[in-house]
mmCIF file of C-alpha atoms in Angstrom:
data_model
loop_
_atom_site.group_PDB
_atom_site.id
_atom_site.type_symbol
_atom_site.label_atom_id
_atom_site.label_comp_id
_atom_site.label_asym_id
_atom_site.label_seq_id
_atom_site.Cartn_x
_atom_site.Cartn_y
_atom_site.Cartn_z
ATOM 1 C CA GLY A 1 99.324 116.664 74.932
ATOM 2 C CA ASP A 2 100.846 115.323 78.174
ATOM 3 C CA ALA A 3 102.309 117.194 81.162
ATOM 4 C CA SER A 4 105.314 118.336 79.108
ATOM 5 C CA GLN A 5 102.850 120.462 77.100
ATOM 6 C CA ASN A 6 101.626 122.380 80.173
ATOM 7 C CA LYS A 7 102.117 126.065 79.500
ATOM 8 C CA VAL A 8 103.030 128.790 82.009
ATOM 9 C CA VAL A 9 100.614 131.598 81.127
ATOM 10 C CA ARG A 10 101.792 134.163 83.678
ATOM 11 C CA GLY A 11 103.862 134.652 86.774
ATOM 12 C CA TRP A 12 103.797 137.053 89.712
ATOM 13 C CA GLY A 13 106.447 138.167 92.187
ATOM 14 C CA LYS A 14 110.170 137.533 92.295
ATOM 15 C CA GLU A 15 111.758 134.272 93.402
ATOM 16 C CA LYS A 16 113.426 135.026 96.706
ATOM 17 C CA LYS A 17 117.229 135.044 96.758
ATOM 18 C CA PHE A 18 119.001 134.838 100.126
ATOM 19 C CA ASP A 19 122.527 135.893 101.075
ATOM 20 C CA PHE A 20 122.667 132.903 103.438
ATOM 21 C CA LYS A 21 121.968 129.223 102.845
ATOM 22 C CA PRO A 22 118.186 128.894 103.217
ATOM 23 C CA LEU A 23 116.714 125.976 105.136
ATOM 24 C CA THR A 24 113.821 123.780 104.042
ATOM 25 C CA HIS A 25 110.482 124.048 105.838
ATOM 26 C CA ILE A 26 111.185 120.695 107.525
ATOM 27 C CA GLU A 27 114.354 122.051 109.185
ATOM 28 C CA LEU A 28 112.708 125.370 110.074
ATOM 29 C CA CYS A 29 109.596 123.719 111.562
ATOM 30 C CA GLN A 30 111.715 121.407 113.686
ATOM 31 C CA ASN A 31 114.006 124.223 114.874
ATOM 32 C CA LEU A 32 111.037 126.461 115.752
ATOM 33 C CA ASP A 33 109.024 123.557 117.216
ATOM 34 C CA ILE A 34 105.905 124.425 115.174
ATOM 35 C CA ILE A 35 105.288 121.088 113.430
ATOM 36 C CA ASP A 36 106.028 117.676 114.910
ATOM 37 C CA PHE A 37 106.304 115.142 112.089
ATOM 38 C CA ASN A 38 107.649 112.356 114.310
ATOM 39 C CA ARG A 39 104.836 112.461 116.843
ATOM 40 C CA ALA A 40 102.242 112.690 114.060
ATOM 41 C CA THR A 41 103.738 109.451 112.715
ATOM 42 C CA LYS A 42 103.566 107.922 116.204
ATOM 43 C CA ILE A 43 99.915 108.933 116.638
ATOM 44 C CA THR A 44 98.707 107.937 113.168
ATOM 45 C CA GLY A 45 101.328 106.874 110.623
ATOM 46 C CA SER A 46 103.614 108.402 108.020
ATOM 47 C CA ASN A 47 102.670 111.538 106.071
ATOM 48 C CA PHE A 48 100.437 113.100 108.707
ATOM 49 C CA ILE A 49 101.014 116.498 110.338
ATOM 50 C CA LEU A 50 100.822 117.725 113.917
ATOM 51 C CA PHE A 51 100.871 121.524 114.067
ATOM 52 C CA LYS A 52 101.913 123.032 117.361
ATOM 53 C CA GLY A 53 102.019 126.504 118.914
ATOM 54 C CA TRP A 54 102.606 129.114 116.222
ATOM 55 C CA GLY A 55 102.309 126.414 113.568
ATOM 56 C CA ALA A 56 98.735 125.683 114.657
ATOM 57 C CA LYS A 57 97.982 129.413 114.906
ATOM 58 C CA LEU A 58 99.411 130.013 111.417
ATOM 59 C CA GLU A 59 97.204 127.258 109.967
ATOM 60 C CA ARG A 60 94.096 128.702 111.645
ATOM 61 C CA ALA A 61 94.984 132.259 110.594
ATOM 62 C CA LEU A 62 95.341 131.165 106.965
ATOM 63 C CA ILE A 63 91.950 129.438 106.954
ATOM 64 C CA ASN A 64 90.202 132.504 108.420
ATOM 65 C CA PHE A 65 92.071 134.927 106.145
ATOM 66 C CA MET A 66 91.070 132.985 103.016
ATOM 67 C CA LEU A 67 87.427 132.499 104.020
ATOM 68 C CA ASP A 68 87.139 136.206 104.881
ATOM 69 C CA LEU A 69 88.659 137.227 101.536
ATOM 70 C CA HIS A 70 86.324 135.001 99.507
ATOM 71 C CA THR A 71 83.181 135.874 101.482
ATOM 72 C CA ASN A 72 83.776 139.605 102.059
ATOM 73 C CA LYS A 73 85.417 140.534 98.761
ATOM 74 C CA HIS A 74 84.785 137.838 96.153
ATOM 75 C CA GLY A 75 81.079 137.265 96.806
ATOM 76 C CA TYR A 76 81.079 133.652 98.039
ATOM 77 C CA THR A 77 78.716 132.210 100.649
ATOM 78 C CA GLU A 78 80.490 130.185 103.327
ATOM 79 C CA ILE A 79 79.581 126.516 103.762
ATOM 80 C CA PHE A 80 80.776 124.163 106.506
ATOM 81 C CA PRO A 81 79.861 120.707 105.154
ATOM 82 C CA PRO A 82 80.187 117.158 106.515
ATOM 83 C CA PHE A 83 83.632 115.590 106.015
ATOM 84 C CA LEU A 84 82.003 112.212 105.263
ATOM 85 C CA VAL A 85 79.925 111.664 102.115
ATOM 86 C CA ASN A 86 77.971 108.794 100.614
ATOM 87 C CA ARG A 87 78.736 106.899 97.418
ATOM 88 C CA ALA A 88 76.212 108.870 95.338
ATOM 89 C CA SER A 89 78.064 112.102 96.193
ATOM 90 C CA MET A 90 81.432 110.621 95.177
ATOM 91 C CA LEU A 91 79.929 109.416 91.894
ATOM 92 C CA GLY A 92 78.335 112.820 91.271
ATOM 93 C CA THR A 93 81.618 114.737 91.320
ATOM 94 C CA GLY A 94 83.532 112.025 89.455
ATOM 95 C CA GLN A 95 85.856 110.572 92.135
ATOM 96 C CA LEU A 96 84.126 107.188 91.791
ATOM 97 C CA PRO A 97 84.430 104.679 90.317
ATOM 98 C CA LYS A 98 87.845 105.619 88.939
ATOM 99 C CA LEU A 99 89.671 106.730 92.110
ATOM 100 C CA GLU A 100 88.103 104.483 94.745
ATOM 101 C CA GLU A 101 91.410 103.024 95.971
ATOM 102 C CA ASP A 102 92.761 106.553 96.599
ATOM 103 C CA MET A 103 89.919 107.267 99.035
ATOM 104 C CA TYR A 104 89.563 106.502 102.735
ATOM 105 C CA LYS A 105 86.396 104.474 103.168
ATOM 106 C CA LEU A 106 84.233 103.453 106.121
ATOM 107 C CA LYS A 107 83.337 99.989 104.902
ATOM 108 C CA ASP A 108 80.480 99.277 107.323
ATOM 109 C CA ASP A 109 78.648 102.462 106.357
ATOM 110 C CA ASP A 110 79.684 102.860 102.697
ATOM 111 C CA LEU A 111 80.809 106.401 103.485
ATOM 112 C CA PHE A 112 83.992 108.108 102.316
ATOM 113 C CA LEU A 113 86.227 110.723 103.930
ATOM 114 C CA ILE A 114 86.215 113.633 101.510
ATOM 115 C CA PRO A 115 89.296 114.161 99.300
ATOM 116 C CA THR A 116 88.201 117.797 98.775
ATOM 117 C CA ALA A 117 85.291 120.089 99.749
ATOM 118 C CA GLU A 118 84.327 120.012 96.066
ATOM 119 C CA VAL A 119 82.506 116.717 96.792
ATOM 120 C CA PRO A 120 80.029 117.752 99.525
ATOM 121 C CA VAL A 121 79.632 121.306 98.204
ATOM 122 C CA THR A 122 78.910 120.385 94.564
ATOM 123 C CA ASN A 123 76.435 117.753 95.760
ATOM 124 C CA ILE A 124 74.390 120.356 97.653
ATOM 125 C CA PHE A 125 72.305 120.687 94.472
ATOM 126 C CA ARG A 126 72.373 117.037 93.360
ATOM 127 C CA ASP A 127 69.000 116.113 91.794
ATOM 128 C CA GLU A 128 67.775 119.717 91.930
ATOM 129 C CA ILE A 129 66.615 122.264 89.358
ATOM 130 C CA LEU A 130 67.777 125.847 89.972
ATOM 131 C CA ASP A 131 66.117 128.948 88.534
ATOM 132 C CA GLU A 132 68.305 130.714 85.990
ATOM 133 C CA ASP A 133 68.031 134.043 87.822
ATOM 134 C CA LYS A 134 69.500 132.441 90.986
ATOM 135 C CA LEU A 135 72.749 131.800 89.076
ATOM 136 C CA PRO A 136 75.648 132.166 89.436
ATOM 137 C CA ILE A 137 75.950 130.635 92.918
ATOM 138 C CA TYR A 138 79.379 130.898 94.593
ATOM 139 C CA TYR A 139 80.200 128.750 97.637
ATOM 140 C CA THR A 140 83.429 128.568 99.631
ATOM 141 C CA ALA A 141 84.257 125.995 102.291
ATOM 142 C CA TYR A 142 87.069 125.102 104.632
ATOM 143 C CA THR A 143 87.496 121.364 105.150
ATOM 144 C CA ALA A 144 90.152 118.879 105.990
ATOM 145 C CA CYS A 145 90.904 116.710 102.924
ATOM 146 C CA PHE A 146 91.843 113.030 103.108
ATOM 147 C CA ARG A 147 93.818 111.187 100.431
ATOM 148 C CA ARG A 148 95.357 107.755 100.484
ATOM 149 C CA GLU A 149 97.323 108.693 97.326
ATOM 150 C CA ALA A 150 98.070 105.042 96.720
ATOM 151 C CA GLY A 151 99.711 105.681 93.375
ATOM 152 C CA SER A 152 102.057 108.518 94.194
ATOM 153 C CA TYR A 153 104.725 107.199 96.540
ATOM 154 C CA GLY A 154 108.301 108.055 95.809
ATOM 155 C CA LYS A 155 107.609 111.613 94.755
ATOM 156 C CA ASP A 156 108.221 114.344 97.295
ATOM 157 C CA THR A 157 106.772 112.544 100.284
ATOM 158 C CA LYS A 158 108.823 114.477 102.844
ATOM 159 C CA GLY A 159 107.464 117.242 105.020
ATOM 160 C CA LEU A 160 104.359 119.097 103.891
ATOM 161 C CA PHE A 161 104.543 118.299 100.176
ATOM 162 C CA ARG A 162 102.388 115.184 100.075
ATOM 163 C CA VAL A 163 100.323 114.292 103.107
ATOM 164 C CA HIS A 164 97.268 112.116 103.733
ATOM 165 C CA GLU A 165 95.311 114.837 105.522
ATOM 166 C CA PHE A 166 95.530 118.549 104.805
ATOM 167 C CA ASP A 167 93.400 121.659 105.184
ATOM 168 C CA LYS A 168 92.022 123.484 102.185
ATOM 169 C CA VAL A 169 89.684 126.344 101.425
ATOM 170 C CA GLU A 170 87.720 125.482 98.289
ATOM 171 C CA MET A 171 85.649 127.625 95.924
ATOM 172 C CA VAL A 172 82.745 126.065 93.987
ATOM 173 C CA LYS A 173 80.584 127.755 91.341
ATOM 174 C CA PHE A 174 77.255 126.810 89.764
ATOM 175 C CA VAL A 175 76.812 128.831 86.570
ATOM 176 C CA ARG A 176 74.980 129.115 83.246
ATOM 177 C CA PRO A 177 76.784 127.195 80.470
ATOM 178 C CA GLU A 178 77.421 130.358 78.436
ATOM 179 C CA ASP A 179 79.214 131.987 81.387
ATOM 180 C CA SER A 180 81.463 129.144 82.530
ATOM 181 C CA TYR A 181 84.706 130.125 80.770
ATOM 182 C CA ASP A 182 84.512 133.740 82.021
ATOM 183 C CA GLU A 183 83.754 132.350 85.476
ATOM 184 C CA LEU A 184 86.870 130.152 85.286
ATOM 185 C CA GLU A 185 89.096 133.211 84.720
ATOM 186 C CA LYS A 186 87.485 134.951 87.725
ATOM 187 C CA LEU A 187 87.963 131.814 89.837
ATOM 188 C CA VAL A 188 91.687 131.739 89.018
ATOM 189 C CA ALA A 189 91.952 135.460 89.853
ATOM 190 C CA ASN A 190 90.312 134.802 93.261
ATOM 191 C CA ALA A 191 92.914 132.124 94.051
ATOM 192 C CA GLU A 192 95.735 134.353 92.770
ATOM 193 C CA GLU A 193 94.679 137.164 95.090
ATOM 194 C CA VAL A 194 95.275 134.892 98.098
ATOM 195 C CA LEU A 195 98.884 134.359 96.986
ATOM 196 C CA GLN A 196 99.386 138.036 96.114
ATOM 197 C CA LEU A 197 98.184 139.174 99.547
ATOM 198 C CA LEU A 198 100.513 136.619 101.153
ATOM 199 C CA GLU A 199 103.260 138.013 98.879
ATOM 200 C CA LEU A 200 104.239 134.564 97.623
ATOM 201 C CA PRO A 201 105.804 134.380 94.163
ATOM 202 C CA TYR A 202 103.726 132.084 91.954
ATOM 203 C CA ARG A 203 103.069 131.042 88.386
ATOM 204 C CA VAL A 204 99.873 130.022 86.594
ATOM 205 C CA LYS A 205 99.983 127.000 84.311
ATOM 206 C CA MET A 206 97.374 125.953 81.795
ATOM 207 C CA LEU A 207 97.265 122.168 81.799
ATOM 208 C CA ALA A 208 97.523 120.090 78.654
ATOM 209 C CA THR A 209 94.562 117.835 77.871
ATOM 210 C CA GLN A 210 96.233 114.613 79.042
ATOM 211 C CA ASP A 211 97.306 116.119 82.357
ATOM 212 C CA ILE A 212 93.840 117.249 83.487
ATOM 213 C CA SER A 213 91.182 115.220 85.252
ATOM 214 C CA PHE A 214 88.960 113.261 82.863
ATOM 215 C CA ALA A 215 86.060 115.313 84.228
ATOM 216 C CA ALA A 216 87.420 118.796 83.453
ATOM 217 C CA GLY A 217 87.107 120.876 80.284
ATOM 218 C CA LYS A 218 89.893 123.318 81.123
ATOM 219 C CA CYS A 219 92.189 123.538 84.110
ATOM 220 C CA TYR A 220 94.765 125.960 85.523
ATOM 221 C CA ASP A 221 97.260 125.117 88.264
ATOM 222 C CA LEU A 222 98.790 127.738 90.552
ATOM 223 C CA GLU A 223 102.266 126.947 91.824
ATOM 224 C CA ALA A 224 103.911 128.889 94.645
ATOM 225 C CA TYR A 225 107.692 129.077 94.788
ATOM 226 C CA ALA A 226 109.333 127.674 97.936
ATOM 227 C CA SER A 227 112.827 129.095 98.102
ATOM 228 C CA GLY A 228 114.345 126.779 100.720
ATOM 229 C CA SER A 229 113.530 123.642 98.718
ATOM 230 C CA ASP A 230 113.913 125.541 95.412
ATOM 231 C CA LYS A 231 110.635 123.998 94.206
ATOM 232 C CA TRP A 232 107.401 125.131 92.628
ATOM 233 C CA LEU A 233 104.544 123.718 94.731
ATOM 234 C CA GLU A 234 101.049 123.235 93.361
ATOM 235 C CA VAL A 235 98.760 125.071 95.794
ATOM 236 C CA SER A 236 95.647 125.414 93.649
ATOM 237 C CA SER A 237 93.939 123.733 90.772
ATOM 238 C CA CYS A 238 91.017 125.582 89.118
ATOM 239 C CA SER A 239 88.774 123.695 86.701
ATOM 240 C CA ASN A 240 85.724 124.191 84.543
ATOM 241 C CA PHE A 241 83.877 120.875 84.534
ATOM 242 C CA GLU A 242 81.323 122.186 82.022
ATOM 243 C CA SER A 243 78.303 119.834 82.333
ATOM 244 C CA PHE A 244 80.278 116.696 83.330
ATOM 245 C CA GLN A 245 79.494 116.792 87.058
ATOM 246 C CA ALA A 246 76.051 118.309 86.471
ATOM 247 C CA ARG A 247 75.087 115.323 84.295
ATOM 248 C CA ARG A 248 76.398 112.792 86.812
ATOM 249 C CA ALA A 249 74.832 114.591 89.782
ATOM 250 C CA ASN A 250 71.729 115.668 87.820
ATOM 251 C CA ILE A 251 72.039 119.412 88.573
ATOM 252 C CA ARG A 252 69.898 121.442 86.203
ATOM 253 C CA MET A 253 68.581 124.948 85.663
ATOM 254 C CA ARG A 254 65.302 126.292 84.343
ATOM 255 C CA ARG A 255 65.625 129.059 81.746
ATOM 256 C CA LYS A 256 63.714 132.225 82.536
ATOM 257 C CA GLU A 257 62.505 132.903 78.971
ATOM 258 C CA ASN A 258 61.128 129.562 77.793
ATOM 259 C CA LYS A 259 61.179 127.479 81.015
ATOM 260 C CA LYS A 260 63.495 125.009 79.261
ATOM 261 C CA VAL A 261 65.415 122.759 81.680
ATOM 262 C CA GLU A 262 69.104 122.062 80.953
ATOM 263 C CA PHE A 263 72.295 121.053 82.734
ATOM 264 C CA ILE A 264 74.288 123.798 84.411
ATOM 265 C CA HIS A 265 78.092 124.068 84.431
ATOM 266 C CA THR A 266 80.117 123.568 87.616
ATOM 267 C CA LEU A 267 83.582 124.898 88.441
ATOM 268 C CA ASN A 268 85.829 124.566 91.427
ATOM 269 C CA GLY A 269 89.236 125.615 92.595
ATOM 270 C CA SER A 270 91.386 125.593 95.699
ATOM 271 C CA GLY A 271 91.595 128.956 97.335
ATOM 272 C CA VAL A 272 94.128 127.608 98.409
ATOM 273 C CA ALA A 273 95.507 124.303 99.782
ATOM 274 C CA LEU A 274 97.233 124.852 103.073
ATOM 275 C CA ALA A 275 100.018 122.385 103.732
ATOM 276 C CA ARG A 276 102.092 123.455 100.732
ATOM 277 C CA THR A 277 101.197 127.123 101.198
ATOM 278 C CA VAL A 278 102.515 126.895 104.776
ATOM 279 C CA ALA A 279 105.728 125.344 103.398
ATOM 280 C CA ALA A 280 106.087 128.226 100.911
ATOM 281 C CA ILE A 281 105.450 130.876 103.601
ATOM 282 C CA ILE A 282 107.933 129.347 106.036
ATOM 283 C CA GLU A 283 110.665 128.966 103.406
ATOM 284 C CA ASN A 284 110.197 132.370 101.739
ATOM 285 C CA TYR A 285 109.856 134.354 104.965
ATOM 286 C CA GLN A 286 112.805 132.765 106.785
ATOM 287 C CA GLN A 287 115.492 135.052 108.230
ATOM 288 C CA GLU A 288 119.204 134.484 108.696
ATOM 289 C CA ASP A 289 118.760 134.098 112.480
ATOM 290 C CA GLY A 290 116.363 131.172 111.904
ATOM 291 C CA SER A 291 113.187 133.111 112.691
ATOM 292 C CA VAL A 292 110.295 133.345 110.218
ATOM 293 C CA LEU A 293 108.497 136.614 109.509
ATOM 294 C CA LEU A 294 104.710 136.434 109.221
ATOM 295 C CA PRO A 295 102.961 137.820 106.108
ATOM 296 C CA LYS A 296 101.416 141.243 106.772
ATOM 297 C CA ALA A 297 97.993 140.001 105.621
ATOM 298 C CA LEU A 298 97.987 137.386 108.401
ATOM 299 C CA GLN A 299 99.181 139.573 111.273
ATOM 300 C CA PRO A 300 95.661 140.813 112.185
ATOM 301 C CA TYR A 301 94.696 137.141 112.628
ATOM 302 C CA LEU A 302 97.748 136.490 114.833
ATOM 303 C CA ASN A 303 97.286 139.174 117.461
ATOM 304 C CA GLY A 304 99.665 141.462 115.556
ATOM 305 C CA GLN A 305 102.560 139.000 115.868
ATOM 306 C CA GLU A 306 105.260 139.787 113.278
ATOM 307 C CA ARG A 307 107.536 136.778 113.489
ATOM 308 C CA ILE A 308 107.914 133.250 114.796
ATOM 309 C CA THR A 309 111.090 132.767 116.829
#
């Protein structure tokens, strides 16, 4: 079915109700001088972000908080990959040939700015054979992500909802085929824990077949509630690609028992995407006096600061 068949499988937290008229993150960021949309447009063009002061610190705190959670608690190894990849990498994860016009490209070098860390991280094992007993392999990476999003204008292009460059912490798994659906549930739980620790109300949707990427076997979206805009914002997408990417990128495993070589399964998910998560934090944590409280989980990363004024 199409997007109308997407099913909410669970929710967490209560949608915030205010006894004053809440502001949107755009108004709050301008009042607090923590994001400068106009100067970002001057420097680059529309739909870019310039974080400033506590806005920049909040972004950095979120990245470190998420990487620490995934590496210290969830068992991922941290990767810091190149933000430019070659054509073979883009083909391996399935962005090319279908989505080429949505990508930023360096024409002289035939390199692409990555739309997600999934591309460089999945391609780490392109054209390699892994031993079965080395699996599963869990990698997490912070990168900037670059998207031309040629086809999506007109929908929610204001503020932090749809931008050409955003930060994201990604989780990528290389697993045995028989384990991939259990691994998908664990992947979703890892992304959910980020939102729970930030105390952001969210819901988990299972996507209908027509609404998922042509590469994925099963996909969940996590949507955080942003109370000022009264919107559910997609902050994570978690997919089991089964052997689709492994076949394109030629990533295989050797069975321990009979030495048989077969394609592995790959999974990835955002853990989580930052621009929209920042919007949800700023809107949900706003106070009547216009200040914004900082989530308790982030305060150790912000020198103990409790609010932005």
